[in-house]
Amino acid sequence: TAFPIPKHVVERYGKDWVKPGHLVSNGAYKLVEWLPQTHIKAVKNEWFYDADHVAIDTVFYYPTEDRSAALKRFRAGELDLNYEFPIDQYDWLRENMPEETVVSPQLGVYYYPLNLRNPKFQDVRVRKALALSVDREKLVRTVLQETAVPAYSITPPDTLGYYPPKLYDYDPEQARVLLAEAGYPNGEGWPGLEILYNTNEGHRKIAVAIQQMWKSELGIDITITNQEWKVYLDSVTQVDFQIARRGWIGDYVDANNFLDLFITDGGNNNTYYSDPVYDDLILYKAPKAATREERYALFTEAETMLMEEMPIIPIYTYTSKHLIHPSVEGLHSNLMDSLNLKYVKLVPGRTLPEALR
């Protein structure tokens, strides 16, 4: 959002405008090499206004889907920063590498959108039953190893002073009542349901845990299906799913960035949720609010509507999870999880303890 794009470069190179030699940078570094699935190389941008104060000349980024392998490389001194560590290693990391293991709040939420055009979700009681029977506290404690925060709405708490309403909690007894009222007592007559997620071990573990919760609490059978990223993204964009895994990381620190996801026909509204009152609150009334208090009150009204209709099932709020080498100085955590290397330098002589290498 609001990043400047050089129009003449896009017009000249089309979709190749992002490639080395074409991409224009107004930051501290510029792209010089990009080998897919191998590495990205960036060098200090000589045209940057403050280039004299950029300490590191060359930066390599290494893409990896295997977080355990990345952890081994970090311990071997091959990586100065590991962007995400294996969650199942968190206890060990806290005990053995407490200074290098950095977990901080992040402006993002993990949630399950529901396809409201699917006949299974026409009854709001079904949607609420599913949401009320997810034990987020247990999920965060066991699967996520306390590296996340349970979420009960779409907006993360304390987003520039805005706190979302909490209208429900883990309540399997009420969930069973709602499901029975919707015509599925103890799961009888349940037509089946599928959770779609993009291929990733972490997403699979969460889906399996929720699958088990819905089976034990509601007596309903759920299948889980994974797709590779491009196929999955197309399925979500086309709303070709029943329940899908989604995550949203804020583009800017404001509740609006989360609430405007669900305006009618919004580009990121993958639920078919539509309410003219909600649209009016987010698109017209909130922007005209005279004070922050008035604006936040309108956001609360809109978010209350959203969670009463339950087109999504919020699961947890993200945290950033980094491993930072002792030699790295000036890399500070922030809500946007923006790693601004302009301020970073490497201090010679600082190493990991020998026992960890």
mmCIF file of C-alpha atoms in Angstrom:
data_model
loop_
_atom_site.group_PDB
_atom_site.id
_atom_site.type_symbol
_atom_site.label_atom_id
_atom_site.label_comp_id
_atom_site.label_asym_id
_atom_site.label_seq_id
_atom_site.Cartn_x
_atom_site.Cartn_y
_atom_site.Cartn_z
ATOM 1 C CA THR A 1 0.000 0.000 0.000
ATOM 2 C CA ALA A 2 1.310 3.429 -1.043
ATOM 3 C CA PHE A 3 4.658 2.152 -2.356
ATOM 4 C CA PRO A 4 5.729 4.213 -5.389
ATOM 5 C CA ILE A 5 6.022 2.334 -8.674
ATOM 6 C CA PRO A 6 8.028 3.724 -11.650
ATOM 7 C CA LYS A 7 5.380 3.845 -14.362
ATOM 8 C CA HIS A 8 7.870 4.142 -17.233
ATOM 9 C CA VAL A 9 9.700 0.978 -16.138
ATOM 10 C CA VAL A 10 6.473 -1.024 -15.855
ATOM 11 C CA GLU A 11 5.385 0.184 -19.299
ATOM 12 C CA ARG A 12 8.748 -0.722 -20.811
ATOM 13 C CA TYR A 13 9.267 -4.178 -19.281
ATOM 14 C CA GLY A 14 5.759 -5.340 -18.388
ATOM 15 C CA LYS A 15 5.757 -8.178 -15.843
ATOM 16 C CA ASP A 16 9.585 -8.265 -15.999
ATOM 17 C CA TRP A 17 9.873 -4.868 -14.308
ATOM 18 C CA VAL A 18 10.744 -6.634 -11.023
ATOM 19 C CA LYS A 19 13.789 -8.466 -12.421
ATOM 20 C CA PRO A 20 17.443 -7.550 -11.778
ATOM 21 C CA GLY A 21 18.555 -4.669 -13.949
ATOM 22 C CA HIS A 22 14.965 -3.423 -14.323
ATOM 23 C CA LEU A 23 13.761 -3.036 -10.756
ATOM 24 C CA VAL A 24 14.115 0.545 -9.523
ATOM 25 C CA SER A 25 14.887 0.923 -5.822
ATOM 26 C CA ASN A 26 14.466 3.997 -3.643
ATOM 27 C CA GLY A 27 15.768 2.099 -0.611
ATOM 28 C CA ALA A 28 19.142 1.310 0.883
ATOM 29 C CA TYR A 29 19.701 -1.702 -1.389
ATOM 30 C CA LYS A 30 19.124 -2.657 -5.005
ATOM 31 C CA LEU A 31 18.510 -6.053 -6.569
ATOM 32 C CA VAL A 32 21.376 -7.469 -8.652
ATOM 33 C CA GLU A 33 20.696 -11.217 -8.736
ATOM 34 C CA TRP A 34 17.651 -13.443 -8.336
ATOM 35 C CA LEU A 35 17.970 -17.209 -8.754
ATOM 36 C CA PRO A 36 14.597 -18.827 -7.891
ATOM 37 C CA GLN A 37 14.792 -21.298 -5.005
ATOM 38 C CA THR A 38 18.514 -20.514 -4.616
ATOM 39 C CA HIS A 39 19.142 -16.959 -3.453
ATOM 40 C CA ILE A 40 18.508 -13.260 -3.932
ATOM 41 C CA LYS A 41 21.462 -10.877 -3.893
ATOM 42 C CA ALA A 42 21.171 -7.179 -3.089
ATOM 43 C CA VAL A 43 23.935 -4.575 -2.896
ATOM 44 C CA LYS A 44 24.089 -1.134 -1.362
ATOM 45 C CA ASN A 45 22.278 1.406 -3.531
ATOM 46 C CA GLU A 46 24.754 4.155 -4.411
ATOM 47 C CA TRP A 47 21.852 6.490 -5.236
ATOM 48 C CA PHE A 48 20.256 6.119 -1.804
ATOM 49 C CA TYR A 49 20.105 9.489 -0.055
ATOM 50 C CA ASP A 50 21.816 8.155 3.084
ATOM 51 C CA ALA A 51 24.163 5.596 1.517
ATOM 52 C CA ASP A 52 27.111 6.769 3.613
ATOM 53 C CA HIS A 53 25.398 5.434 6.733
ATOM 54 C CA VAL A 54 24.480 2.008 5.298
ATOM 55 C CA ALA A 55 26.971 -0.343 6.953
ATOM 56 C CA ILE A 56 26.522 -3.607 5.017
ATOM 57 C CA ASP A 57 27.549 -3.680 1.351
ATOM 58 C CA THR A 58 25.976 -6.977 0.227
ATOM 59 C CA VAL A 59 22.992 -8.974 1.470
ATOM 60 C CA PHE A 60 22.009 -12.508 0.464
ATOM 61 C CA TYR A 61 18.499 -13.882 1.034
ATOM 62 C CA TYR A 62 18.050 -17.667 0.985
ATOM 63 C CA PRO A 63 14.533 -19.036 0.461
ATOM 64 C CA THR A 64 13.776 -22.293 2.289
ATOM 65 C CA GLU A 65 10.627 -24.210 3.141
ATOM 66 C CA ASP A 66 12.511 -26.492 5.563
ATOM 67 C CA ARG A 67 12.738 -24.545 8.810
ATOM 68 C CA SER A 68 14.723 -27.294 10.535
ATOM 69 C CA ALA A 69 17.360 -27.102 7.811
ATOM 70 C CA ALA A 70 17.458 -23.313 8.189
ATOM 71 C CA LEU A 71 17.963 -23.721 11.943
ATOM 72 C CA LYS A 72 20.947 -25.995 11.286
ATOM 73 C CA ARG A 73 22.428 -23.407 8.935
ATOM 74 C CA PHE A 74 21.923 -20.723 11.536
ATOM 75 C CA ARG A 75 23.666 -22.780 14.211
ATOM 76 C CA ALA A 76 26.502 -23.460 11.773
ATOM 77 C CA GLY A 77 27.005 -19.723 11.296
ATOM 78 C CA GLU A 78 25.844 -19.739 7.663
ATOM 79 C CA LEU A 79 22.900 -17.398 8.345
ATOM 80 C CA ASP A 80 22.871 -14.158 10.337
ATOM 81 C CA LEU A 81 19.080 -14.086 10.514
ATOM 82 C CA ASN A 82 16.580 -16.922 10.382
ATOM 83 C CA TYR A 83 13.219 -15.382 9.561
ATOM 84 C CA GLU A 84 11.177 -18.208 11.104
ATOM 85 C CA PHE A 85 12.232 -21.111 13.301
ATOM 86 C CA PRO A 86 10.496 -24.505 13.725
ATOM 87 C CA ILE A 87 7.753 -24.027 16.305
ATOM 88 C CA ASP A 88 8.308 -27.494 17.764
ATOM 89 C CA GLN A 89 11.849 -26.386 18.646
ATOM 90 C CA TYR A 90 10.712 -23.329 20.601
ATOM 91 C CA ASP A 91 11.163 -24.836 24.076
ATOM 92 C CA TRP A 92 14.693 -25.938 23.213
ATOM 93 C CA LEU A 93 15.491 -22.546 21.706
ATOM 94 C CA ARG A 94 14.208 -20.678 24.755
ATOM 95 C CA GLU A 95 16.386 -22.825 26.997
ATOM 96 C CA ASN A 96 19.547 -22.937 24.894
ATOM 97 C CA MET A 97 19.440 -19.793 22.734
ATOM 98 C CA PRO A 98 17.360 -17.261 24.693
ATOM 99 C CA GLU A 99 19.320 -14.229 23.467
ATOM 100 C CA GLU A 100 19.072 -15.221 19.804
ATOM 101 C CA THR A 101 15.389 -16.280 19.890
ATOM 102 C CA VAL A 102 13.171 -13.247 19.394
ATOM 103 C CA VAL A 103 9.353 -13.548 19.481
ATOM 104 C CA SER A 104 7.422 -10.280 19.177
ATOM 105 C CA PRO A 105 3.838 -9.091 18.471
ATOM 106 C CA GLN A 106 2.947 -8.839 14.789
ATOM 107 C CA LEU A 107 0.041 -7.121 13.061
ATOM 108 C CA GLY A 108 -1.563 -10.156 11.492
ATOM 109 C CA VAL A 109 -4.302 -12.738 11.989
ATOM 110 C CA TYR A 110 -4.716 -16.387 10.966
ATOM 111 C CA TYR A 111 -8.300 -17.311 10.134
ATOM 112 C CA TYR A 112 -10.617 -19.643 8.221
ATOM 113 C CA PRO A 113 -12.948 -17.948 5.710
ATOM 114 C CA LEU A 114 -16.222 -19.746 4.983
ATOM 115 C CA ASN A 115 -17.831 -19.887 1.542
ATOM 116 C CA LEU A 116 -21.243 -18.433 2.361
ATOM 117 C CA ARG A 117 -22.681 -19.579 -0.964
ATOM 118 C CA ASN A 118 -22.133 -23.171 0.064
ATOM 119 C CA PRO A 119 -25.447 -24.679 1.289
ATOM 120 C CA LYS A 120 -23.720 -25.982 4.433
ATOM 121 C CA PHE A 121 -23.146 -22.432 5.652
ATOM 122 C CA GLN A 122 -26.515 -20.881 4.919
ATOM 123 C CA ASP A 123 -27.476 -21.236 8.574
ATOM 124 C CA VAL A 124 -25.507 -18.900 10.840
ATOM 125 C CA ARG A 125 -25.926 -21.390 13.684
ATOM 126 C CA VAL A 126 -23.674 -23.835 11.837
ATOM 127 C CA ARG A 127 -21.023 -21.161 11.404
ATOM 128 C CA LYS A 128 -21.204 -20.200 15.067
ATOM 129 C CA ALA A 129 -21.103 -23.825 16.194
ATOM 130 C CA LEU A 130 -17.850 -24.327 14.317
ATOM 131 C CA ALA A 131 -16.332 -21.157 15.787
ATOM 132 C CA LEU A 132 -17.406 -21.901 19.378
ATOM 133 C CA SER A 133 -15.992 -25.442 19.317
ATOM 134 C CA VAL A 134 -12.400 -24.400 18.494
ATOM 135 C CA ASP A 135 -10.305 -24.380 21.658
ATOM 136 C CA ARG A 136 -7.869 -21.642 20.688
ATOM 137 C CA GLU A 137 -6.112 -21.631 24.050
ATOM 138 C CA LYS A 138 -5.292 -25.326 23.691
ATOM 139 C CA LEU A 139 -4.295 -24.875 20.047
ATOM 140 C CA VAL A 140 -1.875 -22.074 20.926
ATOM 141 C CA ARG A 141 -0.503 -23.998 23.904
ATOM 142 C CA THR A 142 0.055 -27.328 22.135
ATOM 143 C CA VAL A 143 0.381 -26.941 18.364
ATOM 144 C CA LEU A 144 1.812 -23.406 18.354
ATOM 145 C CA GLN A 145 3.921 -23.777 21.507
ATOM 146 C CA GLU A 146 2.698 -20.433 22.860
ATOM 147 C CA THR A 147 4.141 -18.501 19.917
ATOM 148 C CA ALA A 148 0.752 -16.945 19.047
ATOM 149 C CA VAL A 149 -2.248 -15.287 20.700
ATOM 150 C CA PRO A 150 -5.818 -16.690 20.452
ATOM 151 C CA ALA A 151 -8.023 -14.581 18.173
ATOM 152 C CA TYR A 152 -11.774 -14.068 18.440
ATOM 153 C CA SER A 153 -12.155 -11.380 15.792
ATOM 154 C CA ILE A 154 -10.433 -10.215 12.630
ATOM 155 C CA THR A 155 -8.546 -7.217 14.060
ATOM 156 C CA PRO A 156 -5.497 -7.825 16.274
ATOM 157 C CA PRO A 157 -5.777 -6.313 19.777
ATOM 158 C CA ASP A 158 -4.369 -2.833 20.377
ATOM 159 C CA THR A 159 -4.124 -1.883 16.715
ATOM 160 C CA LEU A 160 -3.170 1.757 17.231
ATOM 161 C CA GLY A 161 -5.262 1.747 20.385
ATOM 162 C CA TYR A 162 -8.249 -0.100 18.886
ATOM 163 C CA TYR A 163 -9.437 -3.268 20.634
ATOM 164 C CA PRO A 164 -11.891 -5.538 18.801
ATOM 165 C CA PRO A 165 -15.071 -6.763 20.505
ATOM 166 C CA LYS A 166 -15.046 -10.301 21.931
ATOM 167 C CA LEU A 167 -18.518 -11.763 21.485
ATOM 168 C CA TYR A 168 -17.848 -15.438 22.220
ATOM 169 C CA ASP A 169 -15.399 -17.878 23.744
ATOM 170 C CA TYR A 170 -14.677 -21.578 23.606
ATOM 171 C CA ASP A 171 -18.089 -23.034 24.435
ATOM 172 C CA PRO A 172 -18.582 -26.566 23.060
ATOM 173 C CA GLU A 173 -21.854 -27.043 24.954
ATOM 174 C CA GLN A 174 -23.441 -24.013 23.280
ATOM 175 C CA ALA A 175 -21.910 -25.139 19.977
ATOM 176 C CA ARG A 176 -23.710 -28.489 20.256
ATOM 177 C CA VAL A 177 -26.976 -26.707 21.009
ATOM 178 C CA LEU A 178 -26.601 -24.490 17.939
ATOM 179 C CA LEU A 179 -25.702 -27.429 15.696
ATOM 180 C CA ALA A 180 -28.726 -29.373 16.945
ATOM 181 C CA GLU A 181 -30.988 -26.379 16.310
ATOM 182 C CA ALA A 182 -29.594 -26.237 12.775
ATOM 183 C CA GLY A 183 -30.677 -29.849 12.237
ATOM 184 C CA TYR A 184 -27.569 -31.856 13.103
ATOM 185 C CA PRO A 185 -27.969 -33.170 16.670
ATOM 186 C CA ASN A 186 -24.742 -34.885 17.746
ATOM 187 C CA GLY A 187 -23.585 -34.534 14.150
ATOM 188 C CA GLU A 188 -26.383 -36.722 12.764
ATOM 189 C CA GLY A 189 -27.086 -36.040 9.089
ATOM 190 C CA TRP A 190 -23.956 -33.931 8.755
ATOM 191 C CA PRO A 191 -23.141 -33.600 5.021
ATOM 192 C CA GLY A 192 -19.356 -33.509 5.471
ATOM 193 C CA LEU A 193 -16.945 -30.612 5.169
ATOM 194 C CA GLU A 194 -13.477 -29.879 3.760
ATOM 195 C CA ILE A 195 -10.693 -27.587 4.975
ATOM 196 C CA LEU A 196 -8.347 -26.398 2.236
ATOM 197 C CA TYR A 197 -4.821 -25.217 3.041
ATOM 198 C CA ASN A 198 -1.665 -24.455 1.117
ATOM 199 C CA THR A 199 1.036 -27.104 1.506
ATOM 200 C CA ASN A 200 2.853 -26.407 4.757
ATOM 201 C CA GLU A 201 3.453 -28.614 7.793
ATOM 202 C CA GLY A 202 2.320 -25.909 10.210
ATOM 203 C CA HIS A 203 -0.989 -25.388 8.401
ATOM 204 C CA ARG A 204 -1.518 -29.157 8.323
ATOM 205 C CA LYS A 205 -1.028 -29.488 12.086
ATOM 206 C CA ILE A 206 -3.540 -26.721 12.770
ATOM 207 C CA ALA A 207 -6.093 -28.251 10.381
ATOM 208 C CA VAL A 208 -5.665 -31.692 11.975
ATOM 209 C CA ALA A 209 -6.106 -30.242 15.469
ATOM 210 C CA ILE A 210 -9.302 -28.414 14.459
ATOM 211 C CA GLN A 211 -10.531 -31.509 12.614
ATOM 212 C CA GLN A 212 -10.172 -33.477 15.864
ATOM 213 C CA MET A 213 -11.885 -30.748 17.918
ATOM 214 C CA TRP A 214 -14.907 -30.700 15.630
ATOM 215 C CA LYS A 215 -15.092 -34.488 15.690
ATOM 216 C CA SER A 216 -14.862 -34.784 19.471
ATOM 217 C CA GLU A 217 -17.047 -31.786 20.366
ATOM 218 C CA LEU A 218 -19.649 -31.850 17.587
ATOM 219 C CA GLY A 219 -19.464 -35.398 16.257
ATOM 220 C CA ILE A 220 -18.891 -34.218 12.676
ATOM 221 C CA ASP A 221 -16.409 -35.538 10.129
ATOM 222 C CA ILE A 222 -14.064 -33.118 8.361
ATOM 223 C CA THR A 223 -11.601 -33.809 5.578
ATOM 224 C CA ILE A 224 -8.462 -31.741 5.011
ATOM 225 C CA THR A 225 -6.904 -31.082 1.601
ATOM 226 C CA ASN A 226 -3.658 -29.355 0.672
ATOM 227 C CA GLN A 227 -2.714 -27.652 -2.573
ATOM 228 C CA GLU A 228 0.525 -26.122 -3.792
ATOM 229 C CA TRP A 229 0.632 -22.345 -3.418
ATOM 230 C CA LYS A 230 -0.353 -21.245 -6.931
ATOM 231 C CA VAL A 231 -3.215 -23.748 -7.177
ATOM 232 C CA TYR A 232 -4.395 -22.915 -3.660
ATOM 233 C CA LEU A 233 -4.260 -19.176 -4.346
ATOM 234 C CA ASP A 234 -6.407 -19.638 -7.436
ATOM 235 C CA SER A 235 -8.909 -21.748 -5.461
ATOM 236 C CA VAL A 236 -9.190 -19.073 -2.765
ATOM 237 C CA THR A 237 -9.470 -16.228 -5.275
ATOM 238 C CA GLN A 238 -12.258 -18.053 -7.113
ATOM 239 C CA VAL A 239 -13.854 -19.018 -3.751
ATOM 240 C CA ASP A 240 -13.615 -22.642 -4.881
ATOM 241 C CA PHE A 241 -13.570 -24.107 -1.369
ATOM 242 C CA GLN A 242 -15.772 -24.769 1.647
ATOM 243 C CA ILE A 243 -13.367 -23.668 4.384
ATOM 244 C CA ALA A 244 -9.908 -22.324 3.584
ATOM 245 C CA ARG A 245 -6.841 -21.274 5.499
ATOM 246 C CA ARG A 246 -6.047 -17.597 5.213
ATOM 247 C CA GLY A 247 -3.778 -15.119 6.880
ATOM 248 C CA TRP A 248 -3.705 -11.357 6.707
ATOM 249 C CA ILE A 249 -0.704 -9.234 7.629
ATOM 250 C CA GLY A 250 -1.447 -5.531 7.982
ATOM 251 C CA ASP A 251 -0.208 -3.182 5.263
ATOM 252 C CA TYR A 252 -0.459 -0.307 7.710
ATOM 253 C CA VAL A 253 -1.184 -0.030 11.425
ATOM 254 C CA ASP A 254 -4.916 0.617 11.477
ATOM 255 C CA ALA A 255 -8.039 -1.484 12.076
ATOM 256 C CA ASN A 256 -9.419 -0.368 8.722
ATOM 257 C CA ASN A 257 -6.828 -2.543 6.972
ATOM 258 C CA PHE A 258 -8.550 -5.614 8.450
ATOM 259 C CA LEU A 259 -12.163 -4.499 8.400
ATOM 260 C CA ASP A 260 -12.207 -3.393 4.767
ATOM 261 C CA LEU A 261 -11.358 -6.973 3.770
ATOM 262 C CA PHE A 262 -15.054 -7.801 3.991
ATOM 263 C CA ILE A 263 -16.765 -5.035 2.088
ATOM 264 C CA THR A 264 -19.071 -6.239 -0.678
ATOM 265 C CA ASP A 265 -17.106 -7.540 -3.690
ATOM 266 C CA GLY A 266 -13.826 -6.509 -2.058
ATOM 267 C CA GLY A 267 -10.757 -7.965 -3.730
ATOM 268 C CA ASN A 268 -9.803 -9.876 -0.585
ATOM 269 C CA ASN A 269 -13.329 -10.823 0.468
ATOM 270 C CA ASN A 270 -13.195 -14.563 -0.192
ATOM 271 C CA THR A 271 -16.410 -15.352 1.687
ATOM 272 C CA TYR A 272 -19.224 -13.706 -0.335
ATOM 273 C CA TYR A 273 -20.168 -11.841 2.845
ATOM 274 C CA SER A 274 -22.148 -8.734 1.929
ATOM 275 C CA ASP A 275 -24.029 -6.239 4.081
ATOM 276 C CA PRO A 276 -24.858 -2.687 2.978
ATOM 277 C CA VAL A 277 -24.862 -1.483 6.588
ATOM 278 C CA TYR A 278 -21.353 -2.863 7.101
ATOM 279 C CA ASP A 279 -20.208 -1.263 3.836
ATOM 280 C CA ASP A 280 -21.643 2.074 4.884
ATOM 281 C CA LEU A 281 -19.859 1.963 8.242
ATOM 282 C CA ILE A 282 -16.454 1.114 6.779
ATOM 283 C CA LEU A 283 -16.524 3.030 3.496
ATOM 284 C CA TYR A 284 -18.433 6.188 4.413
ATOM 285 C CA LYS A 285 -19.153 6.772 8.089
ATOM 286 C CA ALA A 286 -15.780 5.836 9.598
ATOM 287 C CA PRO A 287 -13.738 8.018 7.176
ATOM 288 C CA LYS A 288 -15.921 11.002 8.095
ATOM 289 C CA ALA A 289 -15.613 10.514 11.863
ATOM 290 C CA ALA A 290 -14.560 13.710 13.643
ATOM 291 C CA THR A 291 -12.528 11.984 16.362
ATOM 292 C CA ARG A 292 -10.588 8.775 16.889
ATOM 293 C CA GLU A 293 -13.118 7.727 19.533
ATOM 294 C CA GLU A 294 -16.011 8.163 17.125
ATOM 295 C CA ARG A 295 -14.139 6.308 14.382
ATOM 296 C CA TYR A 296 -13.283 3.403 16.681
ATOM 297 C CA ALA A 297 -16.881 3.198 17.883
ATOM 298 C CA LEU A 298 -17.971 2.773 14.253
ATOM 299 C CA PHE A 299 -15.301 0.102 13.778
ATOM 300 C CA THR A 300 -16.603 -1.709 16.862
ATOM 301 C CA GLU A 301 -20.145 -1.576 15.491
ATOM 302 C CA ALA A 302 -18.987 -2.982 12.146
ATOM 303 C CA GLU A 303 -16.796 -5.685 13.664
ATOM 304 C CA THR A 304 -19.620 -6.720 15.976
ATOM 305 C CA MET A 305 -21.840 -7.179 12.922
ATOM 306 C CA LEU A 306 -19.132 -9.186 11.198
ATOM 307 C CA MET A 307 -18.598 -11.578 14.091
ATOM 308 C CA GLU A 308 -22.319 -12.005 14.709
ATOM 309 C CA GLU A 309 -22.655 -13.179 11.105
ATOM 310 C CA MET A 310 -19.426 -15.241 11.356
ATOM 311 C CA PRO A 311 -18.299 -15.410 7.695
ATOM 312 C CA ILE A 312 -14.850 -16.227 9.091
ATOM 313 C CA ILE A 313 -13.449 -18.225 11.993
ATOM 314 C CA PRO A 314 -10.539 -16.325 13.567
ATOM 315 C CA ILE A 315 -7.878 -18.671 14.946
ATOM 316 C CA TYR A 316 -4.898 -16.718 16.258
ATOM 317 C CA THR A 317 -2.949 -13.480 16.062
ATOM 318 C CA TYR A 318 0.542 -13.742 14.611
ATOM 319 C CA THR A 319 3.877 -13.096 16.214
ATOM 320 C CA SER A 320 7.187 -12.618 14.432
ATOM 321 C CA LYS A 321 9.610 -15.471 15.206
ATOM 322 C CA HIS A 322 13.253 -14.731 14.406
ATOM 323 C CA LEU A 323 16.658 -16.110 15.209
ATOM 324 C CA ILE A 324 19.188 -13.269 15.242
ATOM 325 C CA HIS A 325 22.931 -13.945 15.357
ATOM 326 C CA PRO A 326 24.903 -12.190 18.131
ATOM 327 C CA SER A 327 26.937 -10.315 15.495
ATOM 328 C CA VAL A 328 23.820 -8.538 14.164
ATOM 329 C CA GLU A 329 23.251 -5.108 15.669
ATOM 330 C CA GLY A 330 20.431 -2.647 14.997
ATOM 331 C CA LEU A 331 17.713 -5.106 13.955
ATOM 332 C CA HIS A 332 14.683 -4.211 16.082
ATOM 333 C CA SER A 333 11.281 -5.873 16.238
ATOM 334 C CA ASN A 334 8.180 -3.977 15.136
ATOM 335 C CA LEU A 335 4.477 -4.654 14.531
ATOM 336 C CA MET A 336 4.898 -4.674 10.753
ATOM 337 C CA ASP A 337 7.780 -7.150 11.026
ATOM 338 C CA SER A 338 9.674 -4.881 8.651
ATOM 339 C CA LEU A 339 13.376 -5.729 8.621
ATOM 340 C CA ASN A 340 14.997 -2.437 7.668
ATOM 341 C CA LEU A 341 18.626 -3.325 6.968
ATOM 342 C CA LYS A 342 19.586 0.324 6.572
ATOM 343 C CA TYR A 343 20.164 0.461 10.323
ATOM 344 C CA VAL A 344 21.915 -2.902 10.679
ATOM 345 C CA LYS A 345 25.608 -3.632 11.041
ATOM 346 C CA LEU A 346 27.684 -6.721 11.786
ATOM 347 C CA VAL A 347 29.999 -6.655 14.789
ATOM 348 C CA PRO A 348 33.089 -8.888 14.308
ATOM 349 C CA GLY A 349 33.981 -11.394 17.015
ATOM 350 C CA ARG A 350 30.471 -12.108 18.280
ATOM 351 C CA THR A 351 29.672 -15.796 17.851
ATOM 352 C CA LEU A 352 27.231 -18.404 19.054
ATOM 353 C CA PRO A 353 28.320 -20.503 22.061
ATOM 354 C CA GLU A 354 30.507 -23.414 20.917
ATOM 355 C CA ALA A 355 28.029 -25.981 22.277
ATOM 356 C CA LEU A 356 25.374 -24.748 19.817
ATOM 357 C CA ARG A 357 27.558 -24.922 16.724
#
